[in-house]
């Protein structure tokens, strides 16, 4: 489902009015349902394959694969009328198993603004610093960010990287949307650098709940996590992101407004490039498997952490949440990895 999401065109990201957002979120619920159905069918189809270790299969049509199940998946994708231009790529530890693209002039090299699938990639720059010991999950971020509150009476003083990466910091989408003008992706920001934008967000956005008591799916958490990463590493987020893009040979990918990147939905990439990232993650080439497992643990223990009203329906439909990852898909990926060893 994550890969289907990554490959679906999203022209509304970052430029919605209030009415457009309602239309967009309603249509996204339908898209998620379609993606979930296709993902289930894809898992069923891939169960018919047994590739030799190190083997790799690439194709753009079902006829290039053995067995009728992939052909059934292609037919199901082509029957979805609301998806005009999209693609689906399926792979395992050994490489690509299947790919199919739909739409005129749409293929694995088409540039796509991938919206929320940016979160996963952006978070990996922070996870690398955690693994290196430059950051810690459970100390307040005021240890890294000089302008962050240290007042024990201020709830913000208890915000940690764990709460930011798991979206349980207490910041909500309702409060954040009032300030989103500071993070426009078109280069017209009122601020010019990532750190300047993030500090303005901090100074103008209220913390709605005590950290680690509410889960709310929004974009502000990662901006603050990125601020901690900048100060801890003494490098800019632009440099950290570009380093990972270069490391994975994602030559066709970049963030819109790279000087003040929007970590939650700013990545523009291709199917080929994003597949490189997913392969590297799957095979623990970015961070170790211990840190992969940490990312894939649910960070929403009930009843200690409850969903906000705004995010309840999303959580009920998709499942638990780890560090920028939905754990419903994480469980499937973990079992696939266990079968591999």
CSV table of C-alpha atoms in Angstrom, one decimal:
chain,number,residue,atom,x,y,z
A,1,UNK,CA,0.0,0.0,0.0
A,2,UNK,CA,2.9,2.4,0.7
A,3,UNK,CA,4.3,1.8,-2.7
A,4,UNK,CA,1.0,2.2,-4.4
A,5,UNK,CA,0.6,5.5,-2.5
A,6,UNK,CA,4.1,6.6,-3.5
A,7,UNK,CA,3.3,6.0,-7.2
A,8,UNK,CA,0.0,7.8,-7.3
A,9,UNK,CA,0.0,11.4,-8.6
A,10,UNK,CA,-1.0,13.9,-5.9
A,11,UNK,CA,-1.5,17.3,-7.5
A,12,UNK,CA,-3.2,18.7,-4.3
A,13,UNK,CA,-0.3,18.3,-1.9
A,14,UNK,CA,0.6,21.5,-0.1
A,15,UNK,CA,-1.8,23.8,-2.1
A,16,UNK,CA,-5.3,23.0,-0.8
A,17,UNK,CA,-7.9,25.5,0.4
A,18,UNK,CA,-10.2,24.4,3.2
A,19,UNK,CA,-12.8,23.1,0.8
A,20,UNK,CA,-10.2,21.4,-1.5
A,21,UNK,CA,-8.7,19.7,1.6
A,22,UNK,CA,-12.1,18.1,2.4
A,23,UNK,CA,-12.5,16.9,-1.2
A,24,UNK,CA,-8.9,15.7,-1.2
A,25,UNK,CA,-9.1,13.8,2.1
A,26,UNK,CA,-12.4,12.2,1.0
A,27,UNK,CA,-10.9,11.0,-2.3
A,28,UNK,CA,-7.8,9.8,-0.4
A,29,UNK,CA,-9.9,7.5,1.7
A,30,UNK,CA,-11.2,5.8,-1.5
A,31,UNK,CA,-7.6,5.6,-2.9
A,32,UNK,CA,-6.4,4.0,0.4
A,33,UNK,CA,-9.1,1.4,0.1
A,34,UNK,CA,-8.2,0.7,-3.5
A,35,UNK,CA,-4.5,0.5,-2.5
A,36,UNK,CA,-5.2,-1.9,0.3
A,37,UNK,CA,-7.2,-4.2,-2.0
A,38,UNK,CA,-4.5,-4.1,-4.6
A,39,UNK,CA,-1.9,-4.8,-1.9
A,40,UNK,CA,-3.8,-7.8,-0.7
A,41,UNK,CA,-4.1,-9.1,-4.3
A,42,UNK,CA,-0.3,-8.4,-4.8
A,43,UNK,CA,0.6,-10.4,-1.7
A,44,UNK,CA,-1.5,-13.3,-2.9
A,45,UNK,CA,0.0,-13.1,-6.4
A,46,UNK,CA,3.6,-12.9,-5.1
A,47,UNK,CA,3.0,-16.1,-3.0
A,48,UNK,CA,3.1,-18.1,-6.2
A,49,UNK,CA,6.8,-17.2,-6.8
A,50,UNK,CA,9.9,-18.8,-5.4
A,51,UNK,CA,12.9,-17.0,-6.8
A,52,UNK,CA,16.4,-18.4,-6.3
A,53,UNK,CA,18.6,-16.4,-3.9
A,54,UNK,CA,20.0,-13.3,-5.7
A,55,UNK,CA,17.6,-13.7,-8.7
A,56,UNK,CA,16.0,-10.6,-10.1
A,57,UNK,CA,13.0,-10.3,-12.4
A,58,UNK,CA,12.0,-7.1,-14.2
A,59,UNK,CA,9.1,-6.6,-16.5
A,60,UNK,CA,6.4,-4.1,-17.4
A,61,UNK,CA,3.7,-6.6,-18.4
A,62,UNK,CA,2.1,-9.6,-16.7
A,63,UNK,CA,3.0,-11.8,-19.7
A,64,UNK,CA,6.7,-11.6,-18.8
A,65,UNK,CA,6.0,-13.5,-15.5
A,66,UNK,CA,5.1,-17.0,-14.9
A,67,UNK,CA,1.6,-17.9,-13.7
A,68,UNK,CA,-1.8,-16.2,-14.1
A,69,UNK,CA,-1.9,-14.4,-10.8
A,70,UNK,CA,0.2,-11.4,-11.9
A,71,UNK,CA,-2.1,-11.0,-14.9
A,72,UNK,CA,-5.1,-10.9,-12.6
A,73,UNK,CA,-3.3,-8.1,-10.6
A,74,UNK,CA,-2.8,-6.1,-13.9
A,75,UNK,CA,-6.4,-6.5,-14.8
A,76,UNK,CA,-7.5,-5.3,-11.3
A,77,UNK,CA,-5.3,-2.2,-11.6
A,78,UNK,CA,-6.6,-1.4,-15.0
A,79,UNK,CA,-10.2,-1.6,-13.8
A,80,UNK,CA,-9.7,1.2,-11.2
A,81,UNK,CA,-11.3,4.1,-13.0
A,82,UNK,CA,-10.2,6.9,-10.5
A,83,UNK,CA,-6.5,6.2,-11.1
A,84,UNK,CA,-5.5,7.6,-14.5
A,85,UNK,CA,-1.7,7.7,-14.1
A,86,UNK,CA,-0.1,5.4,-11.6
A,87,UNK,CA,2.2,2.5,-11.2
A,88,UNK,CA,2.8,-0.5,-8.9
A,89,UNK,CA,6.2,-2.1,-8.2
A,90,UNK,CA,6.5,-5.2,-6.1
A,91,UNK,CA,9.8,-6.6,-4.8
A,92,UNK,CA,11.5,-8.6,-2.1
A,93,UNK,CA,15.1,-8.8,-0.8
A,94,UNK,CA,16.4,-10.1,-4.1
A,95,UNK,CA,15.0,-7.4,-6.2
A,96,UNK,CA,11.9,-6.5,-8.3
A,97,UNK,CA,9.3,-9.1,-8.9
A,98,UNK,CA,6.6,-7.2,-10.8
A,99,UNK,CA,5.9,-3.8,-12.2
A,100,UNK,CA,2.9,-2.3,-14.1
A,101,UNK,CA,2.2,1.3,-15.1
A,102,UNK,CA,-1.0,2.8,-16.3
A,103,UNK,CA,-1.5,6.1,-18.2
A,104,UNK,CA,-0.1,8.0,-21.2
A,105,UNK,CA,3.6,8.8,-20.9
A,106,UNK,CA,3.7,7.5,-17.3
A,107,UNK,CA,6.4,5.1,-16.4
A,108,UNK,CA,9.1,4.2,-13.9
A,109,UNK,CA,11.1,7.4,-14.7
A,110,UNK,CA,8.2,9.8,-14.4
A,111,UNK,CA,8.7,12.4,-11.7
A,112,UNK,CA,6.1,12.2,-9.0
A,113,UNK,CA,5.5,14.5,-5.9
A,114,UNK,CA,5.0,11.6,-3.5
A,115,UNK,CA,3.3,13.5,-0.6
A,116,UNK,CA,3.4,11.5,2.6
A,117,UNK,CA,5.7,8.9,1.3
A,118,UNK,CA,8.3,11.6,1.8
A,119,UNK,CA,8.1,11.0,5.6
A,120,UNK,CA,9.8,7.6,5.5
A,121,UNK,CA,12.7,8.8,3.5
A,122,UNK,CA,13.2,12.0,5.5
A,123,UNK,CA,13.1,10.1,8.7
A,124,UNK,CA,16.0,7.9,7.7
A,125,UNK,CA,18.4,10.9,7.8
A,126,UNK,CA,17.5,11.3,11.4
A,127,UNK,CA,17.6,7.5,12.1
A,128,UNK,CA,21.2,7.5,10.8
A,129,UNK,CA,22.2,10.2,13.4
A,130,UNK,CA,20.5,8.1,16.1
A,131,UNK,CA,22.4,5.1,15.1
A,132,UNK,CA,25.7,7.1,15.1
A,133,UNK,CA,24.9,8.4,18.6
A,134,UNK,CA,24.6,12.0,17.7
A,135,UNK,CA,20.9,12.0,18.8
A,136,UNK,CA,19.0,10.2,21.5
A,137,UNK,CA,15.3,9.1,21.4
A,138,UNK,CA,14.3,9.8,24.9
A,139,UNK,CA,16.0,13.1,26.0
A,140,UNK,CA,14.1,16.4,25.5
A,141,UNK,CA,14.9,18.0,22.2
A,142,UNK,CA,15.8,21.2,24.2
A,143,UNK,CA,19.2,19.5,24.6
A,144,UNK,CA,19.8,20.0,20.9
A,145,UNK,CA,17.6,23.0,19.9
A,146,UNK,CA,18.8,26.2,21.7
A,147,UNK,CA,15.5,28.1,21.4
A,148,UNK,CA,13.3,25.2,22.8
A,149,UNK,CA,11.7,25.7,26.2
A,150,UNK,CA,13.4,24.4,29.3
A,151,UNK,CA,10.7,25.5,31.7
A,152,UNK,CA,9.3,22.5,33.5
A,153,UNK,CA,5.9,24.2,33.6
A,154,UNK,CA,5.9,24.3,29.8
A,155,UNK,CA,4.7,21.0,28.2
A,156,UNK,CA,7.1,21.7,25.3
A,157,UNK,CA,10.1,21.0,27.6
A,158,UNK,CA,9.0,17.3,27.6
A,159,UNK,CA,9.0,16.8,23.8
A,160,UNK,CA,11.5,14.1,22.7
A,161,UNK,CA,12.6,12.7,19.4
A,162,UNK,CA,10.6,9.6,20.2
A,163,UNK,CA,7.4,11.7,20.4
A,164,UNK,CA,8.3,13.6,17.3
A,165,UNK,CA,9.1,10.6,15.1
A,166,UNK,CA,6.0,8.7,16.3
A,167,UNK,CA,3.7,11.8,15.9
A,168,UNK,CA,2.9,11.8,19.7
A,169,UNK,CA,4.5,15.1,20.5
A,170,UNK,CA,1.2,16.8,21.3
A,171,UNK,CA,1.3,19.1,18.2
A,172,UNK,CA,-1.9,18.8,16.2
A,173,UNK,CA,-2.8,19.3,12.6
A,174,UNK,CA,-5.4,21.9,13.6
A,175,UNK,CA,-2.8,24.1,15.2
A,176,UNK,CA,-0.3,23.5,12.5
A,177,UNK,CA,-2.5,24.3,9.5
A,178,UNK,CA,-2.8,27.9,10.8
A,179,UNK,CA,1.0,28.2,10.3
A,180,UNK,CA,1.5,26.2,7.1
A,181,UNK,CA,2.0,29.3,5.1
A,182,UNK,CA,5.5,29.3,6.6
A,183,UNK,CA,6.3,26.1,4.9
A,184,UNK,CA,5.2,26.6,1.3
A,185,UNK,CA,6.9,24.3,-1.2
A,186,UNK,CA,6.9,26.8,-4.0
A,187,UNK,CA,9.8,28.8,-2.7
A,188,UNK,CA,7.7,31.8,-1.5
A,189,UNK,CA,8.2,31.2,2.2
A,190,UNK,CA,8.4,34.1,4.5
A,191,UNK,CA,11.6,32.4,5.8
A,192,UNK,CA,14.5,31.4,3.7
A,193,UNK,CA,16.2,28.4,5.5
A,194,UNK,CA,14.9,25.3,7.1
A,195,UNK,CA,16.0,26.3,10.6
A,196,UNK,CA,14.5,29.8,10.3
A,197,UNK,CA,11.2,28.3,9.1
A,198,UNK,CA,11.2,25.8,11.9
A,199,UNK,CA,11.9,28.4,14.6
A,200,UNK,CA,9.1,30.5,13.3
A,201,UNK,CA,6.8,27.5,13.5
A,202,UNK,CA,7.9,26.8,17.0
A,203,UNK,CA,7.2,30.4,18.1
A,204,UNK,CA,3.8,30.6,16.5
A,205,UNK,CA,2.3,27.1,17.0
A,206,UNK,CA,0.8,26.0,20.3
A,207,UNK,CA,1.3,22.6,21.8
A,208,UNK,CA,-2.2,21.1,22.2
A,209,UNK,CA,-1.5,18.1,24.4
A,210,UNK,CA,1.0,16.7,26.9
A,211,UNK,CA,3.6,14.8,24.9
A,212,UNK,CA,3.0,11.0,24.6
A,213,UNK,CA,-0.7,11.2,25.4
A,214,UNK,CA,-2.1,11.9,21.9
A,215,UNK,CA,-1.3,10.7,18.4
A,216,UNK,CA,-2.0,13.1,15.6
A,217,UNK,CA,-1.0,12.6,11.9
A,218,UNK,CA,0.5,15.9,10.7
A,219,UNK,CA,3.6,17.4,9.2
A,220,UNK,CA,5.0,19.6,12.0
A,221,UNK,CA,6.5,16.7,14.0
A,222,UNK,CA,9.2,16.0,11.4
A,223,UNK,CA,10.1,19.6,10.9
A,224,UNK,CA,11.1,19.8,14.6
A,225,UNK,CA,12.9,16.4,14.5
A,226,UNK,CA,14.8,17.8,11.5
A,227,UNK,CA,15.7,20.9,13.6
A,228,UNK,CA,17.2,18.7,16.3
A,229,UNK,CA,19.1,16.8,13.6
A,230,UNK,CA,20.6,20.0,12.2
A,231,UNK,CA,21.8,21.3,15.5
A,232,UNK,CA,23.1,17.9,16.7
A,233,UNK,CA,25.1,17.2,13.4
A,234,UNK,CA,26.1,20.9,12.8
A,235,UNK,CA,24.9,20.3,9.2
A,236,UNK,CA,21.9,21.5,7.3
A,237,UNK,CA,18.9,19.3,6.5
A,238,UNK,CA,19.6,20.1,2.8
A,239,UNK,CA,23.0,18.5,3.2
A,240,UNK,CA,21.7,15.5,5.2
A,241,UNK,CA,19.0,14.8,2.7
A,242,UNK,CA,21.3,15.2,-0.3
A,243,UNK,CA,23.8,12.8,1.3
A,244,UNK,CA,21.2,10.1,1.5
A,245,UNK,CA,20.0,10.7,-2.0
A,246,UNK,CA,23.6,10.4,-3.3
A,247,UNK,CA,24.3,7.4,-1.2
A,248,UNK,CA,21.4,5.5,-2.8
A,249,UNK,CA,22.1,6.9,-6.3
A,250,UNK,CA,18.7,8.6,-6.4
A,251,UNK,CA,19.8,10.9,-9.2
A,252,UNK,CA,16.4,12.0,-10.3
A,253,UNK,CA,15.0,12.9,-6.9
A,254,UNK,CA,15.0,16.1,-4.9
A,255,UNK,CA,12.9,18.1,-2.5
A,256,UNK,CA,10.8,21.0,-3.6
A,257,UNK,CA,12.3,24.2,-2.2
A,258,UNK,CA,15.5,22.4,-1.2
A,259,UNK,CA,16.8,25.3,0.9
A,260,UNK,CA,13.9,24.9,3.3
A,261,UNK,CA,12.7,21.4,2.6
A,262,UNK,CA,9.3,20.2,3.8
A,263,UNK,CA,10.2,16.8,5.3
A,264,UNK,CA,6.7,15.4,5.5
A,265,UNK,CA,5.6,15.8,1.8
A,266,UNK,CA,8.3,17.6,-0.2
A,267,UNK,CA,10.1,14.7,-2.0
A,268,UNK,CA,9.7,14.5,-5.8
A,269,UNK,CA,11.0,11.2,-7.1
A,270,UNK,CA,10.5,8.3,-9.6
A,271,UNK,CA,9.5,4.7,-9.2
A,272,UNK,CA,13.0,3.6,-10.0
A,273,UNK,CA,14.6,5.9,-7.4
A,274,UNK,CA,12.1,5.2,-4.7
A,275,UNK,CA,12.6,1.5,-5.3
A,276,UNK,CA,16.3,1.9,-4.6
A,277,UNK,CA,15.4,3.4,-1.2
A,278,UNK,CA,12.9,0.7,-0.3
A,279,UNK,CA,15.5,-2.0,-1.3
A,280,UNK,CA,18.1,-0.4,0.8
A,281,UNK,CA,15.8,-0.1,3.8
A,282,UNK,CA,14.5,-3.7,3.3
A,283,UNK,CA,18.1,-5.0,3.3
A,284,UNK,CA,19.2,-2.8,6.3
A,285,UNK,CA,21.8,-0.9,4.2
A,286,UNK,CA,20.8,2.5,5.6
A,287,UNK,CA,20.5,1.6,9.3
A,288,UNK,CA,20.9,-1.7,11.0
A,289,UNK,CA,18.1,-4.2,11.4
A,290,UNK,CA,17.9,-3.3,15.1
A,291,UNK,CA,17.0,0.3,14.2
A,292,UNK,CA,14.6,-1.0,11.5
A,293,UNK,CA,12.8,-3.0,14.2
A,294,UNK,CA,12.7,0.1,16.4
A,295,UNK,CA,11.0,2.0,13.7
A,296,UNK,CA,8.5,-0.7,13.1
A,297,UNK,CA,7.4,-1.1,16.8
A,298,UNK,CA,4.0,0.5,17.5
A,299,UNK,CA,4.4,3.8,19.4
A,300,UNK,CA,0.8,4.1,20.4
A,301,UNK,CA,0.2,2.0,23.5
A,302,UNK,CA,-3.4,2.2,24.5
A,303,UNK,CA,-4.8,3.8,26.6
A,304,UNK,CA,-1.7,5.8,27.5
A,305,UNK,CA,-1.6,7.2,23.9
A,306,UNK,CA,-5.0,7.9,22.2
A,307,UNK,CA,-5.8,9.3,18.8
A,308,UNK,CA,-7.0,12.9,18.4
A,309,UNK,CA,-10.5,13.3,17.0
A,310,UNK,CA,-9.0,14.6,13.7
A,311,UNK,CA,-6.8,11.5,13.3
A,312,UNK,CA,-9.0,8.8,14.7
A,313,UNK,CA,-10.6,7.7,11.5
A,314,UNK,CA,-7.3,7.4,9.7
A,315,UNK,CA,-5.8,5.4,12.5
A,316,UNK,CA,-8.8,3.1,12.7
A,317,UNK,CA,-8.6,2.4,9.0
A,318,UNK,CA,-4.8,2.0,8.6
A,319,UNK,CA,-3.6,0.6,11.9
A,320,UNK,CA,-0.9,1.3,14.4
A,321,UNK,CA,2.0,3.7,13.9
A,322,UNK,CA,5.8,3.4,14.5
A,323,UNK,CA,8.4,6.0,13.4
A,324,UNK,CA,6.8,7.5,10.3
A,325,UNK,CA,5.6,4.0,9.3
A,326,UNK,CA,2.1,2.4,9.5
A,327,UNK,CA,2.6,-0.9,11.4
A,328,UNK,CA,0.0,-2.8,9.5
A,329,UNK,CA,2.4,-2.9,6.6
A,330,UNK,CA,5.4,-3.2,8.9
A,331,UNK,CA,4.1,-6.5,10.3
A,332,UNK,CA,3.8,-7.9,6.8
A,333,UNK,CA,7.3,-6.7,5.9
A,334,UNK,CA,8.8,-8.2,9.1
A,335,UNK,CA,7.2,-11.6,8.4
A,336,UNK,CA,8.6,-11.5,4.9
A,337,UNK,CA,12.0,-10.7,6.3
A,338,UNK,CA,11.8,-13.5,8.8
A,339,UNK,CA,11.0,-16.0,6.0
A,340,UNK,CA,14.1,-14.8,4.2
A,341,UNK,CA,16.3,-15.8,7.1
